[in-house]
Short mmCIF file of N, CA, C and O in Angstrom, two decimals:
data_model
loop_
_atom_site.label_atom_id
_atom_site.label_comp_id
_atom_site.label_asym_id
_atom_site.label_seq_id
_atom_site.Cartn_x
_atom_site.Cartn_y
_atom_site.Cartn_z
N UNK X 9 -55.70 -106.92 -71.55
CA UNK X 9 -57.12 -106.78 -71.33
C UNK X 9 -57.35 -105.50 -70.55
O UNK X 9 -56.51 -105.14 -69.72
N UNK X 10 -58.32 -104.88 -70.74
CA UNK X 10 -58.52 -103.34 -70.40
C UNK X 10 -59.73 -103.63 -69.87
O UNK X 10 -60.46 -104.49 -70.36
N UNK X 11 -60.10 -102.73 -68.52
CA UNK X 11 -61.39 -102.63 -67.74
C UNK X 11 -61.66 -101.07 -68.05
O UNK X 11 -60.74 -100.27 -68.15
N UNK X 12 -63.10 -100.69 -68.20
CA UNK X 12 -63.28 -99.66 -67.97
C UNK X 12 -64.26 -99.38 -66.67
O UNK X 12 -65.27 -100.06 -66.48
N UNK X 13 -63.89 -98.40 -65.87
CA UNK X 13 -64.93 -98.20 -65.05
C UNK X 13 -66.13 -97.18 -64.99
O UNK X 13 -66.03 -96.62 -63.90
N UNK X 14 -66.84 -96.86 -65.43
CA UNK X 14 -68.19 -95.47 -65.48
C UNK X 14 -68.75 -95.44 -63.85
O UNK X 14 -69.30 -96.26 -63.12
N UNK X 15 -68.21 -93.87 -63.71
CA UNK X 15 -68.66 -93.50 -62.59
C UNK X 15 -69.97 -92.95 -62.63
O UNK X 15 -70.24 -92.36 -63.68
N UNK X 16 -70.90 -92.97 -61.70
CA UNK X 16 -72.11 -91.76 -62.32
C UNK X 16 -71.96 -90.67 -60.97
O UNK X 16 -71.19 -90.87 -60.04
N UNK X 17 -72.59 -89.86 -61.06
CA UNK X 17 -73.19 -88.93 -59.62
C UNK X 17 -73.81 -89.51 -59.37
O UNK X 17 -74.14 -90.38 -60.19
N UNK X 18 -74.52 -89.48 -57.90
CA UNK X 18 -75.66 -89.89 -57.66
C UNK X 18 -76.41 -88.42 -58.11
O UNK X 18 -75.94 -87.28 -58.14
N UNK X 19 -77.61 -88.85 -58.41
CA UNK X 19 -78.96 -87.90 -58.74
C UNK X 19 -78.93 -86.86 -57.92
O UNK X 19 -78.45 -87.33 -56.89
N UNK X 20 -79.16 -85.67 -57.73
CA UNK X 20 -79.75 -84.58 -56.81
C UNK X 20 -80.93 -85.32 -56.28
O UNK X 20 -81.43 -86.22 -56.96
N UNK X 21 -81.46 -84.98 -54.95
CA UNK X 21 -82.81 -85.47 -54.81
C UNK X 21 -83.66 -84.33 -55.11
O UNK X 21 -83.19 -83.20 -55.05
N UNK X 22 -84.88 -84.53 -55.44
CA UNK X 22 -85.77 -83.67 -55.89
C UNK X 22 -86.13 -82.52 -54.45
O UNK X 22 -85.97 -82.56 -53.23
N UNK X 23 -86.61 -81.69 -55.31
CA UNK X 23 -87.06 -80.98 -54.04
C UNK X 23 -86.60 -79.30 -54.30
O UNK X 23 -86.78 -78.69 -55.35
N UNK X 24 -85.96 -78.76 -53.05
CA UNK X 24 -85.58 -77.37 -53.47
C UNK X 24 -84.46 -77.04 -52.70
O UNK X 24 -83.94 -77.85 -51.92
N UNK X 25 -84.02 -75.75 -52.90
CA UNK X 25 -82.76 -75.62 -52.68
C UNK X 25 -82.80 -74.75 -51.53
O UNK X 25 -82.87 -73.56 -51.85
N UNK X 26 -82.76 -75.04 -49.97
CA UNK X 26 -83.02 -73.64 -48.99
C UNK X 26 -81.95 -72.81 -48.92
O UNK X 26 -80.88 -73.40 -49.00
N UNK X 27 -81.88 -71.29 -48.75
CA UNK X 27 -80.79 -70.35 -48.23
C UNK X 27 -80.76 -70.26 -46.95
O UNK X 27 -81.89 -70.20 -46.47
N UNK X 28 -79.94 -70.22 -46.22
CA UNK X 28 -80.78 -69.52 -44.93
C UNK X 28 -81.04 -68.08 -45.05
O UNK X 28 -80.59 -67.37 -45.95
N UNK X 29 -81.96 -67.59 -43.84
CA UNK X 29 -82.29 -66.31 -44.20
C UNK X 29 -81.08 -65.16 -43.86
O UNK X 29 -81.23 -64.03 -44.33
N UNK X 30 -79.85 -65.46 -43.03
CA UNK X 30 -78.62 -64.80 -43.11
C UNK X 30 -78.16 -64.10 -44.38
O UNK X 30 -77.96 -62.91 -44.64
N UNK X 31 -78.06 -65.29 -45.15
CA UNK X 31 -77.35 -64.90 -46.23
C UNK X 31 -78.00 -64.52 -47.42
O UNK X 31 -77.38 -64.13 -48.41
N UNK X 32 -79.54 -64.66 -47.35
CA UNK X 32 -80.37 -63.57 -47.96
C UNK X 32 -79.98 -62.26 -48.02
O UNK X 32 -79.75 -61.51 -48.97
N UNK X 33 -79.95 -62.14 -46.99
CA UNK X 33 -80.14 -60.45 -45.82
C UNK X 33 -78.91 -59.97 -46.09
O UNK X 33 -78.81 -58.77 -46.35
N UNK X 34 -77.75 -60.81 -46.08
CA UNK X 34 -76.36 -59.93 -46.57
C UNK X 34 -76.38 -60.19 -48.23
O UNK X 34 -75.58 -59.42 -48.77
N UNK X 35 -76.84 -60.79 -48.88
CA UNK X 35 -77.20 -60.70 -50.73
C UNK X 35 -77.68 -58.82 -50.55
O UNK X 35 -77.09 -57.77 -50.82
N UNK X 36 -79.19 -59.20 -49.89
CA UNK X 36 -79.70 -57.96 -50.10
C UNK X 36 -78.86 -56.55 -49.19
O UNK X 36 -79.19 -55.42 -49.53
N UNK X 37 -78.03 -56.69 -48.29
CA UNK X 37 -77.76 -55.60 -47.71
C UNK X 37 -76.58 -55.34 -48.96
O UNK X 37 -76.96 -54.47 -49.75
N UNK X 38 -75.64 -55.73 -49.19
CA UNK X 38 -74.80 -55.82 -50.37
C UNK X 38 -75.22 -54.76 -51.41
O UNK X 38 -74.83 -53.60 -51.55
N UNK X 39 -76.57 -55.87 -52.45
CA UNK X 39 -76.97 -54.86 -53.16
C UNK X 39 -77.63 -54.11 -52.91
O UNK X 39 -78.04 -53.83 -54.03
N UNK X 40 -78.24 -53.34 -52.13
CA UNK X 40 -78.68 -52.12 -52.06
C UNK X 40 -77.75 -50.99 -51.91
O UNK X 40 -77.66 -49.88 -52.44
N UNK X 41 -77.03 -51.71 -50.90
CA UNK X 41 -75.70 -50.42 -51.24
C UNK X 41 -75.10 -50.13 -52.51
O UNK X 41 -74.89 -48.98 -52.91
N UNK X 42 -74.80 -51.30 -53.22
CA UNK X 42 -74.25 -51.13 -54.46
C UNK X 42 -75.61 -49.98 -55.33
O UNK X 42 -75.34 -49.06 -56.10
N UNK X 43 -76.61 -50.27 -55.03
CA UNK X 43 -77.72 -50.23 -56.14
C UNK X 43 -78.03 -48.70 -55.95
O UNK X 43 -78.29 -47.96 -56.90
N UNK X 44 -77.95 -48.13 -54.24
CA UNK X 44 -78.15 -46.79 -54.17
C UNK X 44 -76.99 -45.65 -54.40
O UNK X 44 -77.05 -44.45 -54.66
N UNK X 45 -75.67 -46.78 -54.16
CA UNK X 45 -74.39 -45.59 -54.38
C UNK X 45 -73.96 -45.61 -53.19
O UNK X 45 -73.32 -44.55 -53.14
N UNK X 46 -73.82 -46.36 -51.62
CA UNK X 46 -73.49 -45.43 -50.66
C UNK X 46 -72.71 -47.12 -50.07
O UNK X 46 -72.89 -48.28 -50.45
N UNK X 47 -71.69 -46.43 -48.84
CA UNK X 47 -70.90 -47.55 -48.38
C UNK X 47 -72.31 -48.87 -47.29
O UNK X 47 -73.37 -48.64 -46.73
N UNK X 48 -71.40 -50.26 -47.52
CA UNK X 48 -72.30 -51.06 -46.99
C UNK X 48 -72.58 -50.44 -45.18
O UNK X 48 -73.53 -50.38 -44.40
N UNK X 49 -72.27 -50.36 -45.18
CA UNK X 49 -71.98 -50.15 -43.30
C UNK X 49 -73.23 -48.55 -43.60
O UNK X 49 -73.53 -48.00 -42.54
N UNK X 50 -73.77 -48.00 -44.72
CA UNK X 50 -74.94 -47.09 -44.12
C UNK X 50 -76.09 -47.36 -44.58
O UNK X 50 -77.03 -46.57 -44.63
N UNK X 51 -76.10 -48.35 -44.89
CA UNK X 51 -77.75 -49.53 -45.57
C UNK X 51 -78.03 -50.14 -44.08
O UNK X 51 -76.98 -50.44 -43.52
N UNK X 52 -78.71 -50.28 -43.65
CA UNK X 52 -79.42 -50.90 -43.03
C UNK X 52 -80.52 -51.90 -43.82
O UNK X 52 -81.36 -51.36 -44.54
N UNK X 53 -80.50 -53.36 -43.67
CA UNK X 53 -82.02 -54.04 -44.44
C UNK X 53 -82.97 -54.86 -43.90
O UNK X 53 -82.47 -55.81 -43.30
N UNK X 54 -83.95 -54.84 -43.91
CA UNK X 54 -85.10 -55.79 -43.17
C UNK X 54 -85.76 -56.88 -44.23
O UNK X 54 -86.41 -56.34 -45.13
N UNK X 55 -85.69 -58.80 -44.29
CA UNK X 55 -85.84 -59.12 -44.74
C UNK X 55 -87.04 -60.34 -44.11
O UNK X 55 -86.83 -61.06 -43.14
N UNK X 56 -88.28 -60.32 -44.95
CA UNK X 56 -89.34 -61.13 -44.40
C UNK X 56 -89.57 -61.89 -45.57
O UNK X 56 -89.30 -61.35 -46.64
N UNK X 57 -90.06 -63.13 -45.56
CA UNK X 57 -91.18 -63.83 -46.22
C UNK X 57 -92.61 -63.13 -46.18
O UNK X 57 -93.26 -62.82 -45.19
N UNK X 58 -92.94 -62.96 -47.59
CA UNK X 58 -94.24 -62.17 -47.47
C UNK X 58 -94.34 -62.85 -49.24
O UNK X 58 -93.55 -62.83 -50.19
N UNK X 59 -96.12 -63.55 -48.99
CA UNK X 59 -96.67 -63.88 -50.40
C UNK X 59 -95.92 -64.84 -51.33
O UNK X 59 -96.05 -64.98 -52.54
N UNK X 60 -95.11 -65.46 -50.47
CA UNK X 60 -94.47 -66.40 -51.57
C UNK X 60 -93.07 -66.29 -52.22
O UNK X 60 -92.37 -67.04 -52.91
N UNK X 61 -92.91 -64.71 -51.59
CA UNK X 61 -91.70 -64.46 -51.87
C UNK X 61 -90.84 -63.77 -50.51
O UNK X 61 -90.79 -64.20 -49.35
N UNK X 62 -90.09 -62.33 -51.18
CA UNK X 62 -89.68 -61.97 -49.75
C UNK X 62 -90.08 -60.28 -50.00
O UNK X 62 -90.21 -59.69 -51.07
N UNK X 63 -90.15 -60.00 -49.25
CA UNK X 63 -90.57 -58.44 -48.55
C UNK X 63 -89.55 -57.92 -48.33
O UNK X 63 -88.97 -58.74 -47.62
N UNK X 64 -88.67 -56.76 -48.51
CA UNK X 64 -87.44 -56.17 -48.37
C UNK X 64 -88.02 -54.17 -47.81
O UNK X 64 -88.74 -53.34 -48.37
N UNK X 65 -87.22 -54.18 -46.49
CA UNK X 65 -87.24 -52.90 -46.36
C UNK X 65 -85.61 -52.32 -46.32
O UNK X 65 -84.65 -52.79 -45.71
N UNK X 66 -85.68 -51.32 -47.06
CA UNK X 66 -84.42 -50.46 -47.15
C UNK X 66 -83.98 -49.77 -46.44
O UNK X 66 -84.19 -48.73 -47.07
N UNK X 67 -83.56 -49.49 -45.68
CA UNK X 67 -82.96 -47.69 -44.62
C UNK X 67 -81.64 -47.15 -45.35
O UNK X 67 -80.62 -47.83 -45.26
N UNK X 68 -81.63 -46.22 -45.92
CA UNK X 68 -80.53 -45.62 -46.64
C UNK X 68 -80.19 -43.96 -46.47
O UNK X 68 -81.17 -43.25 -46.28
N UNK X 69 -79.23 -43.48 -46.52
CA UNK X 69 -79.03 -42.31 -46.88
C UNK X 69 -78.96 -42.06 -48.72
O UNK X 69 -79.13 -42.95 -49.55
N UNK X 70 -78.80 -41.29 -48.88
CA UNK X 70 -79.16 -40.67 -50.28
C UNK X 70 -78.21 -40.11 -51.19
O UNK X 70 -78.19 -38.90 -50.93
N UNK X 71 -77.54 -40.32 -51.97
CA UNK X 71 -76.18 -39.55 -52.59
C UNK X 71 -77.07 -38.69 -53.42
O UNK X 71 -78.01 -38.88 -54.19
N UNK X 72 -76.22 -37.39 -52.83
CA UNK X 72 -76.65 -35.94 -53.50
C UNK X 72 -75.12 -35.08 -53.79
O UNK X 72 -74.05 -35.12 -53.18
N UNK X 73 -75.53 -34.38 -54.91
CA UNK X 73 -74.29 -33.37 -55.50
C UNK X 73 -73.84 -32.27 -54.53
O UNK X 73 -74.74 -31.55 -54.09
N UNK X 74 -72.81 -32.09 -54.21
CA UNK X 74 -72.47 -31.16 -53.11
C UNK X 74 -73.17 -29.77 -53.63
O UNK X 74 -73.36 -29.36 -54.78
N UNK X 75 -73.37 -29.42 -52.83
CA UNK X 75 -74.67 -28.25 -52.83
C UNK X 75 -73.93 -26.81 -53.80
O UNK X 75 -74.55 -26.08 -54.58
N UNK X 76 -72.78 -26.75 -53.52
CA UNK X 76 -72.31 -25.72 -54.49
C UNK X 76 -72.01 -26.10 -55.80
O UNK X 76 -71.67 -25.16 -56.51
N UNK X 77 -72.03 -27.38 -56.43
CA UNK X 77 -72.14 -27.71 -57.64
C UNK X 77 -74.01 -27.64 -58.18
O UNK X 77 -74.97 -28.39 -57.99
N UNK X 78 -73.79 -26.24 -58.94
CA UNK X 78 -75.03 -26.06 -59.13
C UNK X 78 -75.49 -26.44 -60.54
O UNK X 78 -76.69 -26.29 -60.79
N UNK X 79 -74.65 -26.95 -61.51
CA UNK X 79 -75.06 -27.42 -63.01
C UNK X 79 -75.54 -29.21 -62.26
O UNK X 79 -76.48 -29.85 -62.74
N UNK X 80 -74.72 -29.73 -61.09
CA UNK X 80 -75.14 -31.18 -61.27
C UNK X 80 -76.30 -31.30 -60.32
O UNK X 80 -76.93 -32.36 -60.24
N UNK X 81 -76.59 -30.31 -59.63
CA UNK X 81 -77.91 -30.05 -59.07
C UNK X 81 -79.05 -29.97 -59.99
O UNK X 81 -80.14 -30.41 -59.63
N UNK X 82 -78.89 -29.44 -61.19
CA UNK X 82 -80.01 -28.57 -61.95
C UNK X 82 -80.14 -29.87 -62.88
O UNK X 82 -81.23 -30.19 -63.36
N UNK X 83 -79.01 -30.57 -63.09
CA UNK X 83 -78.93 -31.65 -64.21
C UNK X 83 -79.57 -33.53 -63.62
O UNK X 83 -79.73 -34.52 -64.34
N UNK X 84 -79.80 -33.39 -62.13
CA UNK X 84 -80.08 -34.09 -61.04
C UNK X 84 -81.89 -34.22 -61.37
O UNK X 84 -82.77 -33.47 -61.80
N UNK X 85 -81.79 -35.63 -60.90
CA UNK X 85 -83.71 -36.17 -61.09
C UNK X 85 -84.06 -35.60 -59.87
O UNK X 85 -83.11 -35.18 -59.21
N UNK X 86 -85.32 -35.47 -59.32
CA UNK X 86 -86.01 -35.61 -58.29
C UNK X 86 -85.89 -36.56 -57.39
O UNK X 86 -85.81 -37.69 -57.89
N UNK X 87 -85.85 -36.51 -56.42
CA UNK X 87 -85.73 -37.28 -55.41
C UNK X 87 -86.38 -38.83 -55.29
O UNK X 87 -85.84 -39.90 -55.01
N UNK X 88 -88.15 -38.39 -55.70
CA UNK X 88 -88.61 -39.44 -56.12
C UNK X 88 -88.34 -40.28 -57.58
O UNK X 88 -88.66 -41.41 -57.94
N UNK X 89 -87.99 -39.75 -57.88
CA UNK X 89 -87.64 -40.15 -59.30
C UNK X 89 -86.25 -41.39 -59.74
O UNK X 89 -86.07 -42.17 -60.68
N UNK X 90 -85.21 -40.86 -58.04
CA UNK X 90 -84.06 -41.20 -57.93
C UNK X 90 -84.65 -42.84 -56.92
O UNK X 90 -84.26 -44.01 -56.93
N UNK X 91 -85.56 -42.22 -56.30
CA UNK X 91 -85.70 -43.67 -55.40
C UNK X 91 -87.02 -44.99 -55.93
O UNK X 91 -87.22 -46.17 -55.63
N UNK X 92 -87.59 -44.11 -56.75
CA UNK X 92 -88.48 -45.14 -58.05
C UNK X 92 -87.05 -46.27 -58.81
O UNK X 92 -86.91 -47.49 -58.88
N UNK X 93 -86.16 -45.03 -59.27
CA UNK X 93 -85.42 -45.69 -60.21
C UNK X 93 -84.53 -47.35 -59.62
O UNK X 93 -84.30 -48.51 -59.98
N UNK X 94 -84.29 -46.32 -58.43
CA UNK X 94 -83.51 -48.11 -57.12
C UNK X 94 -84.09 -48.77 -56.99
O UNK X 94 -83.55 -49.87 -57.00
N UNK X 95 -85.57 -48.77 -56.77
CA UNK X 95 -85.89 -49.61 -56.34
C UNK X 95 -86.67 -50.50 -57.88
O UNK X 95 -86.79 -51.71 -57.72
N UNK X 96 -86.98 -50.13 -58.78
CA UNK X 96 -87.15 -51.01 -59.90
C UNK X 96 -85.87 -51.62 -60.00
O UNK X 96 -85.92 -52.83 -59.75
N UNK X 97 -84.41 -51.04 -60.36
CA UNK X 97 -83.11 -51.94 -60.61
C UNK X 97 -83.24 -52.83 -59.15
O UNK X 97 -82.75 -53.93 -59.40
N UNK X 98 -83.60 -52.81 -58.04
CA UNK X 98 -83.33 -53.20 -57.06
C UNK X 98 -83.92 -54.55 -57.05
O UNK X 98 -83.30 -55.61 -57.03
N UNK X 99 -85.24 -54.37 -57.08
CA UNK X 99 -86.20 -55.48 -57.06
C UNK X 99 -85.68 -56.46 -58.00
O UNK X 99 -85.26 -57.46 -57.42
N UNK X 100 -85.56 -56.52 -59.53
CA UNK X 100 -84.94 -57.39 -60.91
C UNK X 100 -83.90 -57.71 -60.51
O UNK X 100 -83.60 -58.86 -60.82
N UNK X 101 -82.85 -56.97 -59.67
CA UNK X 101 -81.57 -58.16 -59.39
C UNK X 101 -81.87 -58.74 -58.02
O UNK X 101 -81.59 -59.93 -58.12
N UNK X 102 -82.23 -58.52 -57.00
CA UNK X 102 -83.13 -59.30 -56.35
C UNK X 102 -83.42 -60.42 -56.44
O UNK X 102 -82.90 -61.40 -55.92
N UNK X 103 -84.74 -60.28 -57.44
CA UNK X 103 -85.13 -61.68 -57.53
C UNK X 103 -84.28 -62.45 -58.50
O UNK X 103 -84.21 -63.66 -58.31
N UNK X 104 -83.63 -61.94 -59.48
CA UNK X 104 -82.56 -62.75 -60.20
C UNK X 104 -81.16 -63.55 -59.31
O UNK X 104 -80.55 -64.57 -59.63
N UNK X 105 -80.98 -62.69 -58.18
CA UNK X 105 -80.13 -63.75 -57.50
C UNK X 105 -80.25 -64.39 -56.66
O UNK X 105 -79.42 -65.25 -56.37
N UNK X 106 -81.75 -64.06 -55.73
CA UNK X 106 -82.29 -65.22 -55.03
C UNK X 106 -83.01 -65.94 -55.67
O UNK X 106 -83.23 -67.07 -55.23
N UNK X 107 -83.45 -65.65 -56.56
CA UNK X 107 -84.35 -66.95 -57.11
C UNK X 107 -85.78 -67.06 -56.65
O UNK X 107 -86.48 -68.04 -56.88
N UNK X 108 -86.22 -65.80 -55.86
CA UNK X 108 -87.23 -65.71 -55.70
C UNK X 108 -88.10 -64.42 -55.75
O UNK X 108 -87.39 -63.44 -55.55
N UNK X 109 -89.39 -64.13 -55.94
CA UNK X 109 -89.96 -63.30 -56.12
C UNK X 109 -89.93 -61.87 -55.14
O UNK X 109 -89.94 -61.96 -53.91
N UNK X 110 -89.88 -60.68 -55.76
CA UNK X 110 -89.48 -59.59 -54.41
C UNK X 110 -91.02 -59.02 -54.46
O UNK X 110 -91.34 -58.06 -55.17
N UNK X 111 -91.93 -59.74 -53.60
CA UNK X 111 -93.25 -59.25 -53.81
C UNK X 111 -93.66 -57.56 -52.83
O UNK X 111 -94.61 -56.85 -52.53
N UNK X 112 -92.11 -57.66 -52.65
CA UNK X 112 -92.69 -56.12 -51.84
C UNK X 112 -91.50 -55.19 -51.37
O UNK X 112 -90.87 -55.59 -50.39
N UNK X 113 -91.17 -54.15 -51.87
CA UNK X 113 -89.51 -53.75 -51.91
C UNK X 113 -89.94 -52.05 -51.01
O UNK X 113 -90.73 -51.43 -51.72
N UNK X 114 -89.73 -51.56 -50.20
CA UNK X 114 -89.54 -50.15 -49.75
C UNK X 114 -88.22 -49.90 -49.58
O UNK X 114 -87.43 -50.80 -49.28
N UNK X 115 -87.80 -48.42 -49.81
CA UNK X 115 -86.97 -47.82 -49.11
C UNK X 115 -86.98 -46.49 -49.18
O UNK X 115 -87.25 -45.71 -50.09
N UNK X 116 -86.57 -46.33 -47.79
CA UNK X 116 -86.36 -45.12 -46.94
C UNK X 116 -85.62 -44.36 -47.25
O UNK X 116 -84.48 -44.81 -47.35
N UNK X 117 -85.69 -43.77 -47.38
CA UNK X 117 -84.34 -42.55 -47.50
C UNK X 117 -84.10 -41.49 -46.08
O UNK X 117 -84.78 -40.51 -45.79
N UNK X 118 -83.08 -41.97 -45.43
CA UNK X 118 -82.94 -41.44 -43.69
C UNK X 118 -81.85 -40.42 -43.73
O UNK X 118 -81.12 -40.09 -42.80
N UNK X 119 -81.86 -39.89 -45.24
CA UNK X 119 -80.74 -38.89 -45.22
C UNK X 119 -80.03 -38.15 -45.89
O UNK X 119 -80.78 -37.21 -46.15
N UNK X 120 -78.98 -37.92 -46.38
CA UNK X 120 -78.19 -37.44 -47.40
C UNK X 120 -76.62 -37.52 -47.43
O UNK X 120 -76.16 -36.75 -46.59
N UNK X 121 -75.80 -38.09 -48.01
CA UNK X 121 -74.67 -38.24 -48.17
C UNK X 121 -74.10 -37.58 -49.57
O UNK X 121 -74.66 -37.83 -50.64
N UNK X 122 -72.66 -36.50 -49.47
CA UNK X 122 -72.03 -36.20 -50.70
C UNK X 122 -71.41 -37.12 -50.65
O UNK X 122 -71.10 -37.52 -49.52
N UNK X 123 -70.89 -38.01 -52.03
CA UNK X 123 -69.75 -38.61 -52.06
C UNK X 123 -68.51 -37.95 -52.28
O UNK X 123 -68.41 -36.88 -52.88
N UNK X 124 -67.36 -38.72 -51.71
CA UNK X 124 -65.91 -37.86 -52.03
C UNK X 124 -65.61 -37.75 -53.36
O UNK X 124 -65.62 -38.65 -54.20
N UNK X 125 -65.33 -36.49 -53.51
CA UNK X 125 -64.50 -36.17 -54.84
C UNK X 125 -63.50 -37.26 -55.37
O UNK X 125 -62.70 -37.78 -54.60
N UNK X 126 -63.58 -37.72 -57.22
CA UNK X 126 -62.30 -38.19 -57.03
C UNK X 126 -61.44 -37.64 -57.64
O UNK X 126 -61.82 -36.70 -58.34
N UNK X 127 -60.07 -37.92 -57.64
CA UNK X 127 -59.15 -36.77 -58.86
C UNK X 127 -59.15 -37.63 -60.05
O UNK X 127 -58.87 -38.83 -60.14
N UNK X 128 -59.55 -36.75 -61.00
CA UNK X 128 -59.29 -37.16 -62.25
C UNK X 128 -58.18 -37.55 -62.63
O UNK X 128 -57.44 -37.48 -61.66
N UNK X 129 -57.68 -37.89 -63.44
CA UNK X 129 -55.85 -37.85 -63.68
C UNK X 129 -55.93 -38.57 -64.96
O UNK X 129 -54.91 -38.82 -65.59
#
């Protein structure tokens, strides 16, 4: 004679899922570095509840072509053009990995960084 037993889960309870706001703030300090090009440790990020969603301010330096490379200078967007572009990719993964709306995204640009050469090989 054979017993079977059926386990179930219990249900999730309804409701929602909180983050704390820590680990918001390192999601978003993360990607912005990734998103502008520059190491985590020169992002600085400010993260609020604002409108239902969250409010994000940026502090960044800026990756620019070393100044004597003058074809990747000439071949280079505008400045504004470069920090429009972050912050649209910025905002869409944003809210895709918190799960919530980025009803308000700035960033700063406090600077300029070349990145290191790498060797080809």
């Amino acid at each position: 004679m054979s017993t079977s037993l059926l386990v179930t889960a219990p249900s999730a309870p309804a409701g929602r899922i909180s983050v704390r706001d820590r680990v918001i703030e390192k999601i978003v300090h993360r990607a912005s570095a990734d998103a502008v090009g520059v190491e985590p440790g020169e992002v600085k990020v400010e993260v609020s509840e604002w409108r239902g969603g969250y409010a994000v301010r940026v502090r960044t330096p800026l990756p620019i072509p070393d100044l004597d490379d003058t074809e990747a200078i000439a071949a280079g967007s505008s400045v504004i053009e470069r920090v429009t572009a972050v912050q649209h990719r910025l905002q869409g993964h944003l809210a895709h990995v918190t799960g919530r709306d980025i009803t308000r995204l700035a960033v700063v640009v406090t600077g300029a960084v070349v990145p290191p050469k790498r060797r080809v090989r």
